[in-house]
Amino acid sequence: VTTAVVPVAGRGTRLRPATRALPKEMLPVGGKPVVQHIIEELVANGIDRVVFVTAPGKEAIEAHFEGEYPGITFSSVVQPAPRGLGDAVLTAEALVADRPFAVALGDAILGTRETPPVVGLLGRALVDADAACVIAVRDVPRSLTGRFGIVVADDAPPGRPARVRAIVEKPSPAQAPGTLAVSARYAMTPAIFDALRRTPIGPAGELELTDAIARLVQSGAKVLALRLDDVPRHDIGTHEGYARAFMAFALTDPDYGEALRRAARDLLGAG
Ligand code: UTP
């Protein structure tokens, strides 16, 4: 799997006013834009073709990468309106053609100062098992299920992909069928495009990628989940998430991290 679709067309409403003119994917974390972390992770995982699904007004993202990564091909396609993650992936269909591809959310950094081998592992599992889709998942506290797609999967030994039996978008803690959360990275075959076309718009008014994957599961297609509980995930979707990510990278900076940790202790009154 050497092509990755990176959806960056969302409105970022939860981060307003910071994101009124600046795409959230361009907010700096550890001295570089969030989306650069994602591209560096993808390149370290063998991706050499990146397809941005972008929106009018977010040209800064493409401009940022112009001429920067020799050997990596960047292309982009405009999602006319932010109709959901599933719609964003469907928008990329013509650029993906008939090869398997990865999907990496443009606002979720995996790892802190290391590039975890997530997409490489997902791609290998997809090919080895001849699956239609492999999803990175991790266990989350039940109180947080409403923020993620939640997967029900068979048991599998650590590091091995497990067969997915059900997947639900953002269930409430009371209704969640489990606590394994979809974790911002996928590998899939073009079978997803037909599933997306047959998927109705969800209750949030968006075409959900999760609902299309649920269709694949129901149709008997092989959908797998790979647990990556050890990989830290930094979600930049909210002000708190952004502040936490910024802090995690700032406090571990090789040049000024130690001075910052001292300053933080002072601020906290711990001497
Ligand atoms: P989110 O749903 O977290 O982003 O999508 P959002 O819609 O920008 O956020 P809010 O709710 O308005 O604050 C996760 C990723 O998917 C992209 C976003 O750009 C983000 O990187 N996305 C989302 C799209 O490309 N298109 C969409 O229609 C929705």
PDB file of C-alpha atoms and ligand atoms in Angstrom:
ATOM      1  CA  VAL A   1       0.000   0.000   0.000  1.00  0.00           C
ATOM      2  CA  THR A   2       1.810   3.106  -1.234  1.00  0.00           C
ATOM      3  CA  THR A   3      -1.049   5.610  -1.662  1.00  0.00           C
ATOM      4  CA  ALA A   4      -2.631   7.481   1.247  1.00  0.00           C
ATOM      5  CA  VAL A   5      -5.759   9.618   1.279  1.00  0.00           C
ATOM      6  CA  VAL A   6      -5.487  12.423   3.832  1.00  0.00           C
ATOM      7  CA  PRO A   7      -8.829  14.190   4.422  1.00  0.00           C
ATOM      8  CA  VAL A   8      -8.289  17.809   5.463  1.00  0.00           C
ATOM      9  CA  ALA A   9     -11.571  19.343   4.276  1.00  0.00           C
ATOM     10  CA  GLY A  10     -13.395  19.642   7.615  1.00  0.00           C
ATOM     11  CA  ARG A  11     -14.487  23.003   8.948  1.00  0.00           C
ATOM     12  CA  GLY A  12     -12.748  22.732  12.310  1.00  0.00           C
ATOM     13  CA  THR A  13     -15.659  24.476  14.011  1.00  0.00           C
ATOM     14  CA  ARG A  14     -14.702  23.210  17.453  1.00  0.00           C
ATOM     15  CA  LEU A  15     -11.403  25.089  17.239  1.00  0.00           C
ATOM     16  CA  ARG A  16     -12.876  28.472  16.376  1.00  0.00           C
ATOM     17  CA  PRO A  17     -11.842  31.259  16.367  1.00  0.00           C
ATOM     18  CA  ALA A  18      -8.325  29.836  15.826  1.00  0.00           C
ATOM     19  CA  THR A  19      -9.496  28.117  12.646  1.00  0.00           C
ATOM     20  CA  ARG A  20     -11.550  30.919  11.096  1.00  0.00           C
ATOM     21  CA  ALA A  21      -8.885  31.529   8.425  1.00  0.00           C
ATOM     22  CA  LEU A  22      -6.210  28.987   9.404  1.00  0.00           C
ATOM     23  CA  PRO A  23      -6.860  25.282   8.708  1.00  0.00           C
ATOM     24  CA  LYS A  24      -6.654  23.280  11.936  1.00  0.00           C
ATOM     25  CA  GLU A  25      -4.287  20.897  10.154  1.00  0.00           C
ATOM     26  CA  MET A  26      -1.828  23.837   9.897  1.00  0.00           C
ATOM     27  CA  LEU A  27      -1.748  24.577  13.643  1.00  0.00           C
ATOM     28  CA  PRO A  28       1.818  24.140  14.907  1.00  0.00           C
ATOM     29  CA  VAL A  29       2.696  21.283  17.251  1.00  0.00           C
ATOM     30  CA  GLY A  30       6.361  20.691  18.115  1.00  0.00           C
ATOM     31  CA  GLY A  31       7.415  23.420  15.665  1.00  0.00           C
ATOM     32  CA  LYS A  32       5.614  22.095  12.599  1.00  0.00           C
ATOM     33  CA  PRO A  33       2.052  21.938  11.298  1.00  0.00           C
ATOM     34  CA  VAL A  34      -0.061  19.021  12.511  1.00  0.00           C
ATOM     35  CA  VAL A  35      -0.414  17.696   8.955  1.00  0.00           C
ATOM     36  CA  GLN A  36       3.386  17.564   8.517  1.00  0.00           C
ATOM     37  CA  HIS A  37       3.534  15.051  11.384  1.00  0.00           C
ATOM     38  CA  ILE A  38       1.040  12.920   9.471  1.00  0.00           C
ATOM     39  CA  ILE A  39       2.921  13.149   6.166  1.00  0.00           C
ATOM     40  CA  GLU A  40       6.233  12.255   7.860  1.00  0.00           C
ATOM     41  CA  GLU A  41       4.564   9.246   9.516  1.00  0.00           C
ATOM     42  CA  LEU A  42       3.152   8.127   6.149  1.00  0.00           C
ATOM     43  CA  VAL A  43       6.468   8.524   4.321  1.00  0.00           C
ATOM     44  CA  ALA A  44       8.220   6.504   7.062  1.00  0.00           C
ATOM     45  CA  ASN A  45       5.582   3.812   6.415  1.00  0.00           C
ATOM     46  CA  GLY A  46       6.328   3.457   2.710  1.00  0.00           C
ATOM     47  CA  ILE A  47       3.724   5.856   1.303  1.00  0.00           C
ATOM     48  CA  ASP A  48       4.946   7.696  -1.794  1.00  0.00           C
ATOM     49  CA  ARG A  49       1.654   9.106  -3.073  1.00  0.00           C
ATOM     50  CA  VAL A  50      -0.478  11.428  -0.963  1.00  0.00           C
ATOM     51  CA  VAL A  51      -3.971  12.505  -1.989  1.00  0.00           C
ATOM     52  CA  PHE A  52      -5.309  15.429   0.039  1.00  0.00           C
ATOM     53  CA  VAL A  53      -9.074  15.843   0.156  1.00  0.00           C
ATOM     54  CA  THR A  54      -9.219  19.542   0.710  1.00  0.00           C
ATOM     55  CA  ALA A  55     -11.653  22.464   0.763  1.00  0.00           C
ATOM     56  CA  PRO A  56     -11.732  25.983  -0.637  1.00  0.00           C
ATOM     57  CA  GLY A  57      -9.708  28.275   1.636  1.00  0.00           C
ATOM     58  CA  LYS A  58      -7.347  25.530   2.802  1.00  0.00           C
ATOM     59  CA  GLU A  59      -4.716  26.013   0.069  1.00  0.00           C
ATOM     60  CA  ALA A  60      -2.045  26.619   2.737  1.00  0.00           C
ATOM     61  CA  ILE A  61      -1.853  22.850   3.239  1.00  0.00           C
ATOM     62  CA  GLU A  62      -0.854  22.066  -0.360  1.00  0.00           C
ATOM     63  CA  ALA A  63       1.439  25.121  -0.456  1.00  0.00           C
ATOM     64  CA  HIS A  64       3.255  23.867   2.640  1.00  0.00           C
ATOM     65  CA  PHE A  65       4.404  20.687   0.901  1.00  0.00           C
ATOM     66  CA  GLU A  66       5.247  22.175  -2.509  1.00  0.00           C
ATOM     67  CA  GLY A  67       8.724  21.051  -3.556  1.00  0.00           C
ATOM     68  CA  GLU A  68       9.492  19.799  -0.044  1.00  0.00           C
ATOM     69  CA  TYR A  69       9.546  16.019  -0.368  1.00  0.00           C
ATOM     70  CA  PRO A  70      11.365  14.785  -3.461  1.00  0.00           C
ATOM     71  CA  GLY A  71      10.105  11.352  -4.484  1.00  0.00           C
ATOM     72  CA  ILE A  72       6.675  11.879  -2.933  1.00  0.00           C
ATOM     73  CA  THR A  73       3.785  12.778  -5.225  1.00  0.00           C
ATOM     74  CA  PHE A  74       1.154  15.096  -3.788  1.00  0.00           C
ATOM     75  CA  SER A  75      -2.197  15.596  -5.435  1.00  0.00           C
ATOM     76  CA  SER A  76      -5.441  17.022  -4.182  1.00  0.00           C
ATOM     77  CA  VAL A  77      -9.136  16.984  -4.847  1.00  0.00           C
ATOM     78  CA  VAL A  78     -11.701  19.431  -3.505  1.00  0.00           C
ATOM     79  CA  GLN A  79     -14.619  18.180  -1.430  1.00  0.00           C
ATOM     80  CA  PRO A  80     -17.266  20.739  -2.407  1.00  0.00           C
ATOM     81  CA  ALA A  81     -18.901  20.726   1.046  1.00  0.00           C
ATOM     82  CA  PRO A  82     -17.892  19.041   4.319  1.00  0.00           C
ATOM     83  CA  ARG A  83     -20.418  16.212   4.101  1.00  0.00           C
ATOM     84  CA  GLY A  84     -18.465  13.845   6.309  1.00  0.00           C
ATOM     85  CA  LEU A  85     -15.413  11.608   6.359  1.00  0.00           C
ATOM     86  CA  GLY A  86     -17.079   8.995   4.136  1.00  0.00           C
ATOM     87  CA  ASP A  87     -17.907  11.663   1.570  1.00  0.00           C
ATOM     88  CA  ALA A  88     -14.296  12.896   1.752  1.00  0.00           C
ATOM     89  CA  VAL A  89     -12.968   9.394   0.963  1.00  0.00           C
ATOM     90  CA  LEU A  90     -15.484   8.980  -1.872  1.00  0.00           C
ATOM     91  CA  THR A  91     -14.290  12.307  -3.329  1.00  0.00           C
ATOM     92  CA  ALA A  92     -10.803  10.776  -3.691  1.00  0.00           C
ATOM     93  CA  GLU A  93     -12.033   7.822  -5.772  1.00  0.00           C
ATOM     94  CA  ALA A  94     -10.834   9.034  -9.166  1.00  0.00           C
ATOM     95  CA  LEU A  95      -7.331   9.730  -7.821  1.00  0.00           C
ATOM     96  CA  VAL A  96      -7.023   6.398  -6.010  1.00  0.00           C
ATOM     97  CA  ALA A  97      -8.087   4.308  -9.022  1.00  0.00           C
ATOM     98  CA  ASP A  98      -8.143   0.546  -8.468  1.00  0.00           C
ATOM     99  CA  ARG A  99      -5.350   0.012  -5.928  1.00  0.00           C
ATOM    100  CA  PRO A 100      -5.573  -0.513  -2.152  1.00  0.00           C
ATOM    101  CA  PHE A 101      -4.861   2.646  -0.166  1.00  0.00           C
ATOM    102  CA  ALA A 102      -4.472   4.006   3.347  1.00  0.00           C
ATOM    103  CA  VAL A 103      -6.616   6.689   4.978  1.00  0.00           C
ATOM    104  CA  ALA A 104      -4.977   8.931   7.592  1.00  0.00           C
ATOM    105  CA  LEU A 105      -7.001  11.650   9.323  1.00  0.00           C
ATOM    106  CA  GLY A 106      -5.325  15.015   8.884  1.00  0.00           C
ATOM    107  CA  ASP A 107      -5.929  16.106  12.460  1.00  0.00           C
ATOM    108  CA  ALA A 108      -4.688  13.120  14.502  1.00  0.00           C
ATOM    109  CA  ILE A 109      -0.979  12.676  15.276  1.00  0.00           C
ATOM    110  CA  LEU A 110       0.114   9.149  16.213  1.00  0.00           C
ATOM    111  CA  GLY A 111       3.205   8.850  18.408  1.00  0.00           C
ATOM    112  CA  THR A 112       5.108  11.549  20.249  1.00  0.00           C
ATOM    113  CA  ARG A 113       8.486  12.220  18.575  1.00  0.00           C
ATOM    114  CA  GLU A 114       8.521   8.785  16.972  1.00  0.00           C
ATOM    115  CA  THR A 115       6.767   7.609  13.825  1.00  0.00           C
ATOM    116  CA  PRO A 116       4.891   4.423  14.692  1.00  0.00           C
ATOM    117  CA  PRO A 117       4.663   1.747  11.975  1.00  0.00           C
ATOM    118  CA  VAL A 118       0.855   1.833  11.940  1.00  0.00           C
ATOM    119  CA  VAL A 119      -0.003   2.320   8.258  1.00  0.00           C
ATOM    120  CA  GLY A 120       2.717  -0.137   7.194  1.00  0.00           C
ATOM    121  CA  LEU A 121       1.231  -2.800   9.497  1.00  0.00           C
ATOM    122  CA  LEU A 122      -2.319  -2.115   8.313  1.00  0.00           C
ATOM    123  CA  GLY A 123      -1.257  -2.356   4.662  1.00  0.00           C
ATOM    124  CA  ARG A 124       0.591  -5.624   5.219  1.00  0.00           C
ATOM    125  CA  ALA A 125      -2.388  -7.128   7.081  1.00  0.00           C
ATOM    126  CA  LEU A 126      -4.720  -6.040   4.254  1.00  0.00           C
ATOM    127  CA  VAL A 127      -2.623  -7.765   1.607  1.00  0.00           C
ATOM    128  CA  ASP A 128      -1.696 -10.869   3.659  1.00  0.00           C
ATOM    129  CA  ALA A 129      -5.312 -11.581   4.670  1.00  0.00           C
ATOM    130  CA  ASP A 130      -6.820 -10.433   1.364  1.00  0.00           C
ATOM    131  CA  ALA A 131      -9.122  -8.213   3.433  1.00  0.00           C
ATOM    132  CA  ALA A 132     -11.390  -5.384   2.275  1.00  0.00           C
ATOM    133  CA  CYS A 133     -10.424  -3.111   5.164  1.00  0.00           C
ATOM    134  CA  VAL A 134      -8.060  -3.085   8.155  1.00  0.00           C
ATOM    135  CA  ILE A 135      -8.692  -0.562  10.943  1.00  0.00           C
ATOM    136  CA  ALA A 136      -6.276   0.626  13.632  1.00  0.00           C
ATOM    137  CA  VAL A 137      -8.062   0.439  17.002  1.00  0.00           C
ATOM    138  CA  ARG A 138      -7.251   1.010  20.655  1.00  0.00           C
ATOM    139  CA  ASP A 139      -9.122   0.542  23.876  1.00  0.00           C
ATOM    140  CA  VAL A 140     -10.683   3.704  25.347  1.00  0.00           C
ATOM    141  CA  PRO A 141     -12.519   4.391  28.622  1.00  0.00           C
ATOM    142  CA  ARG A 142     -16.241   3.682  28.208  1.00  0.00           C
ATOM    143  CA  SER A 143     -17.019   7.331  29.010  1.00  0.00           C
ATOM    144  CA  LEU A 144     -15.355   8.315  25.683  1.00  0.00           C
ATOM    145  CA  THR A 145     -17.121   5.974  23.231  1.00  0.00           C
ATOM    146  CA  GLY A 146     -19.295   8.844  21.945  1.00  0.00           C
ATOM    147  CA  ARG A 147     -16.242  10.404  20.295  1.00  0.00           C
ATOM    148  CA  PHE A 148     -15.190   7.464  18.107  1.00  0.00           C
ATOM    149  CA  GLY A 149     -16.280   4.662  15.842  1.00  0.00           C
ATOM    150  CA  ILE A 150     -16.514   1.571  18.083  1.00  0.00           C
ATOM    151  CA  VAL A 151     -15.590  -1.901  16.855  1.00  0.00           C
ATOM    152  CA  VAL A 152     -16.606  -5.375  18.029  1.00  0.00           C
ATOM    153  CA  ALA A 153     -13.922  -7.878  17.060  1.00  0.00           C
ATOM    154  CA  ASP A 154     -12.981 -11.500  17.700  1.00  0.00           C
ATOM    155  CA  ASP A 155     -10.169 -12.196  20.153  1.00  0.00           C
ATOM    156  CA  ALA A 156      -6.708 -12.262  18.597  1.00  0.00           C
ATOM    157  CA  PRO A 157      -3.178 -12.668  19.965  1.00  0.00           C
ATOM    158  CA  PRO A 158      -1.318  -9.354  20.544  1.00  0.00           C
ATOM    159  CA  GLY A 159      -0.089  -7.853  17.272  1.00  0.00           C
ATOM    160  CA  ARG A 160      -2.427  -9.993  15.146  1.00  0.00           C
ATOM    161  CA  PRO A 161      -5.423  -8.559  13.302  1.00  0.00           C
ATOM    162  CA  ALA A 162      -8.867  -9.668  14.506  1.00  0.00           C
ATOM    163  CA  ARG A 163     -12.022 -10.156  12.442  1.00  0.00           C
ATOM    164  CA  VAL A 164     -14.491  -7.286  12.931  1.00  0.00           C
ATOM    165  CA  ARG A 165     -18.088  -8.406  13.605  1.00  0.00           C
ATOM    166  CA  ALA A 166     -19.687  -4.967  14.032  1.00  0.00           C
ATOM    167  CA  ILE A 167     -18.789  -1.285  13.913  1.00  0.00           C
ATOM    168  CA  VAL A 168     -20.906   1.650  15.149  1.00  0.00           C
ATOM    169  CA  GLU A 169     -20.318   5.389  14.799  1.00  0.00           C
ATOM    170  CA  LYS A 170     -20.016   7.353  18.070  1.00  0.00           C
ATOM    171  CA  PRO A 171     -22.322   5.272  20.335  1.00  0.00           C
ATOM    172  CA  SER A 172     -23.190   6.675  23.770  1.00  0.00           C
ATOM    173  CA  PRO A 173     -21.401   4.919  26.671  1.00  0.00           C
ATOM    174  CA  ALA A 174     -24.685   3.196  27.585  1.00  0.00           C
ATOM    175  CA  GLN A 175     -25.230   1.861  24.067  1.00  0.00           C
ATOM    176  CA  ALA A 176     -21.640   1.117  23.018  1.00  0.00           C
ATOM    177  CA  PRO A 177     -21.178  -2.580  22.173  1.00  0.00           C
ATOM    178  CA  GLY A 178     -17.563  -2.375  23.415  1.00  0.00           C
ATOM    179  CA  THR A 179     -14.689   0.039  23.988  1.00  0.00           C
ATOM    180  CA  LEU A 180     -12.371  -0.628  21.022  1.00  0.00           C
ATOM    181  CA  ALA A 181     -12.146   2.718  19.225  1.00  0.00           C
ATOM    182  CA  VAL A 182     -11.212   3.387  15.612  1.00  0.00           C
ATOM    183  CA  SER A 183      -7.879   5.183  15.729  1.00  0.00           C
ATOM    184  CA  ALA A 184      -7.542   7.578  12.770  1.00  0.00           C
ATOM    185  CA  ARG A 185      -5.751   5.182  10.366  1.00  0.00           C
ATOM    186  CA  TYR A 186      -7.162   2.614   7.925  1.00  0.00           C
ATOM    187  CA  ALA A 187      -6.069   0.499   4.964  1.00  0.00           C
ATOM    188  CA  MET A 188      -8.763  -0.425   2.443  1.00  0.00           C
ATOM    189  CA  THR A 189      -9.467  -1.621  -1.051  1.00  0.00           C
ATOM    190  CA  PRO A 190     -11.599   0.273  -3.587  1.00  0.00           C
ATOM    191  CA  ALA A 191     -14.537  -1.934  -2.460  1.00  0.00           C
ATOM    192  CA  ILE A 192     -15.203   0.871   0.019  1.00  0.00           C
ATOM    193  CA  PHE A 193     -16.356   3.203  -2.777  1.00  0.00           C
ATOM    194  CA  ASP A 194     -19.374   1.087  -3.717  1.00  0.00           C
ATOM    195  CA  ALA A 195     -20.192   0.621  -0.035  1.00  0.00           C
ATOM    196  CA  LEU A 196     -20.048   4.423   0.426  1.00  0.00           C
ATOM    197  CA  ARG A 197     -22.371   4.997  -2.526  1.00  0.00           C
ATOM    198  CA  ARG A 198     -24.934   2.655  -0.947  1.00  0.00           C
ATOM    199  CA  THR A 199     -24.662   4.175   2.522  1.00  0.00           C
ATOM    200  CA  PRO A 200     -27.353   6.632   3.644  1.00  0.00           C
ATOM    201  CA  ILE A 201     -26.464   9.904   5.355  1.00  0.00           C
ATOM    202  CA  GLY A 202     -26.127   9.398   9.134  1.00  0.00           C
ATOM    203  CA  PRO A 203     -27.986  11.121  11.980  1.00  0.00           C
ATOM    204  CA  ALA A 204     -25.332  13.869  12.112  1.00  0.00           C
ATOM    205  CA  GLY A 205     -26.165  14.788   8.497  1.00  0.00           C
ATOM    206  CA  GLU A 206     -22.853  13.387   7.214  1.00  0.00           C
ATOM    207  CA  LEU A 207     -21.821  10.372   5.142  1.00  0.00           C
ATOM    208  CA  GLU A 208     -19.903   8.328   7.715  1.00  0.00           C
ATOM    209  CA  LEU A 209     -16.950   6.133   6.751  1.00  0.00           C
ATOM    210  CA  THR A 210     -17.888   3.939   9.722  1.00  0.00           C
ATOM    211  CA  ASP A 211     -21.343   3.244   8.241  1.00  0.00           C
ATOM    212  CA  ALA A 212     -19.819   2.170   4.911  1.00  0.00           C
ATOM    213  CA  ILE A 213     -17.410  -0.168   6.737  1.00  0.00           C
ATOM    214  CA  ALA A 214     -20.420  -1.567   8.635  1.00  0.00           C
ATOM    215  CA  ARG A 215     -21.961  -2.337   5.233  1.00  0.00           C
ATOM    216  CA  LEU A 216     -18.831  -4.213   4.200  1.00  0.00           C
ATOM    217  CA  VAL A 217     -19.009  -6.240   7.445  1.00  0.00           C
ATOM    218  CA  GLN A 218     -22.699  -7.028   6.895  1.00  0.00           C
ATOM    219  CA  SER A 219     -22.058  -8.109   3.312  1.00  0.00           C
ATOM    220  CA  GLY A 220     -19.572 -10.712   4.576  1.00  0.00           C
ATOM    221  CA  ALA A 221     -16.444  -8.885   3.383  1.00  0.00           C
ATOM    222  CA  LYS A 222     -13.338  -9.453   5.489  1.00  0.00           C
ATOM    223  CA  VAL A 223     -12.816  -6.437   7.763  1.00  0.00           C
ATOM    224  CA  LEU A 224     -10.028  -6.629  10.350  1.00  0.00           C
ATOM    225  CA  ALA A 225      -8.963  -4.567  13.365  1.00  0.00           C
ATOM    226  CA  LEU A 226      -5.387  -4.242  14.552  1.00  0.00           C
ATOM    227  CA  ARG A 227      -4.985  -3.189  18.191  1.00  0.00           C
ATOM    228  CA  LEU A 228      -2.373  -0.514  18.756  1.00  0.00           C
ATOM    229  CA  ASP A 229      -2.918   0.277  22.412  1.00  0.00           C
ATOM    230  CA  ASP A 230       0.695   1.404  22.915  1.00  0.00           C
ATOM    231  CA  VAL A 231       0.679   4.113  20.257  1.00  0.00           C
ATOM    232  CA  PRO A 232      -0.094   7.542  21.765  1.00  0.00           C
ATOM    233  CA  ARG A 233      -2.756   9.436  19.837  1.00  0.00           C
ATOM    234  CA  HIS A 234      -2.978  13.223  19.806  1.00  0.00           C
ATOM    235  CA  ASP A 235      -6.321  14.527  18.563  1.00  0.00           C
ATOM    236  CA  ILE A 236      -6.270  18.125  17.460  1.00  0.00           C
ATOM    237  CA  GLY A 237     -10.065  18.441  17.102  1.00  0.00           C
ATOM    238  CA  THR A 238     -10.729  20.507  20.232  1.00  0.00           C
ATOM    239  CA  HIS A 239      -8.937  23.296  22.110  1.00  0.00           C
ATOM    240  CA  GLU A 240      -8.183  20.901  24.962  1.00  0.00           C
ATOM    241  CA  GLY A 241      -6.873  18.215  22.580  1.00  0.00           C
ATOM    242  CA  TYR A 242      -4.696  20.772  20.818  1.00  0.00           C
ATOM    243  CA  ALA A 243      -3.329  22.103  24.123  1.00  0.00           C
ATOM    244  CA  ARG A 244      -2.507  18.560  25.304  1.00  0.00           C
ATOM    245  CA  ALA A 245      -0.713  17.741  22.044  1.00  0.00           C
ATOM    246  CA  PHE A 246       1.196  21.022  22.108  1.00  0.00           C
ATOM    247  CA  MET A 247       2.224  20.348  25.712  1.00  0.00           C
ATOM    248  CA  ALA A 248       3.326  16.751  25.033  1.00  0.00           C
ATOM    249  CA  PHE A 249       5.647  17.870  22.228  1.00  0.00           C
ATOM    250  CA  ALA A 250       6.873  21.052  23.960  1.00  0.00           C
ATOM    251  CA  LEU A 251       7.767  19.291  27.220  1.00  0.00           C
ATOM    252  CA  THR A 252       9.760  16.613  25.356  1.00  0.00           C
ATOM    253  CA  ASP A 253      11.572  18.991  23.004  1.00  0.00           C
ATOM    254  CA  PRO A 254      15.256  18.001  22.835  1.00  0.00           C
ATOM    255  CA  ASP A 255      16.415  21.663  22.944  1.00  0.00           C
ATOM    256  CA  TYR A 256      14.114  23.471  25.328  1.00  0.00           C
ATOM    257  CA  GLY A 257      12.018  20.674  26.887  1.00  0.00           C
ATOM    258  CA  GLU A 258      13.996  20.603  30.108  1.00  0.00           C
ATOM    259  CA  ALA A 259      13.733  24.379  30.602  1.00  0.00           C
ATOM    260  CA  LEU A 260      10.007  24.157  29.873  1.00  0.00           C
ATOM    261  CA  ARG A 261       9.529  21.360  32.401  1.00  0.00           C
ATOM    262  CA  ARG A 262      11.213  23.581  35.020  1.00  0.00           C
ATOM    263  CA  ALA A 263       8.956  26.489  34.035  1.00  0.00           C
ATOM    264  CA  ALA A 264       5.910  24.208  34.264  1.00  0.00           C
ATOM    265  CA  ARG A 265       6.908  23.084  37.768  1.00  0.00           C
ATOM    266  CA  ASP A 266       7.247  26.766  38.757  1.00  0.00           C
ATOM    267  CA  LEU A 267       3.836  27.551  37.323  1.00  0.00           C
ATOM    268  CA  LEU A 268       2.326  24.640  39.214  1.00  0.00           C
ATOM    269  CA  GLY A 269       3.926  25.913  42.437  1.00  0.00           C
ATOM    270  CA  ALA A 270       5.984  22.783  42.928  1.00  0.00           C
ATOM    271  CA  GLY A 271       9.317  24.661  43.162  1.00  0.00           C
TER     272      GLY A 271
HETATM  273  P1  UTP B   1     -13.572  15.971  12.102  1.00  0.00           P
HETATM  274  O1  UTP B   1     -14.991  15.614  12.014  1.00  0.00           O
HETATM  275  O2  UTP B   1     -12.861  15.810  13.409  1.00  0.00           O
HETATM  276  O3  UTP B   1     -13.262  17.447  11.627  1.00  0.00           O
HETATM  277  O4  UTP B   1     -12.802  15.209  10.947  1.00  0.00           O
HETATM  278  P2  UTP B   1     -14.120  18.748  11.390  1.00  0.00           P
HETATM  279  O5  UTP B   1     -15.404  18.474  10.703  1.00  0.00           O
HETATM  280  O6  UTP B   1     -13.147  19.681  10.730  1.00  0.00           O
HETATM  281  O7  UTP B   1     -14.327  19.261  12.873  1.00  0.00           O
HETATM  282  P3  UTP B   1     -15.471  20.111  13.586  1.00  0.00           P
HETATM  283  O8  UTP B   1     -16.443  19.088  14.084  1.00  0.00           O
HETATM  284  O9  UTP B   1     -16.037  21.089  12.597  1.00  0.00           O
HETATM  285  O10 UTP B   1     -14.732  20.795  14.712  1.00  0.00           O
HETATM  286  C1  UTP B   1     -11.567  14.534  11.033  1.00  0.00           C
HETATM  287  C2  UTP B   1     -10.723  14.783   9.781  1.00  0.00           C
HETATM  288  O11 UTP B   1     -11.493  14.556   8.603  1.00  0.00           O
HETATM  289  C3  UTP B   1     -11.538  15.717   7.788  1.00  0.00           C
HETATM  290  C4  UTP B   1     -11.146  16.878   8.703  1.00  0.00           C
HETATM  291  O12 UTP B   1     -10.500  17.911   7.960  1.00  0.00           O
HETATM  292  C5  UTP B   1     -10.220  16.231   9.711  1.00  0.00           C
HETATM  293  O13 UTP B   1      -8.873  16.251   9.283  1.00  0.00           O
HETATM  294  N1  UTP B   1     -12.901  15.865   7.201  1.00  0.00           N
HETATM  295  C6  UTP B   1     -14.006  15.827   7.991  1.00  0.00           C
HETATM  296  C7  UTP B   1     -13.028  16.039   5.833  1.00  0.00           C
HETATM  297  O14 UTP B   1     -12.022  16.060   5.086  1.00  0.00           O
HETATM  298  N2  UTP B   1     -14.281  16.209   5.303  1.00  0.00           N
HETATM  299  C8  UTP B   1     -15.398  16.192   6.074  1.00  0.00           C
HETATM  300  O15 UTP B   1     -16.519  16.347   5.518  1.00  0.00           O
HETATM  301  C9  UTP B   1     -15.256  15.992   7.447  1.00  0.00           C
END
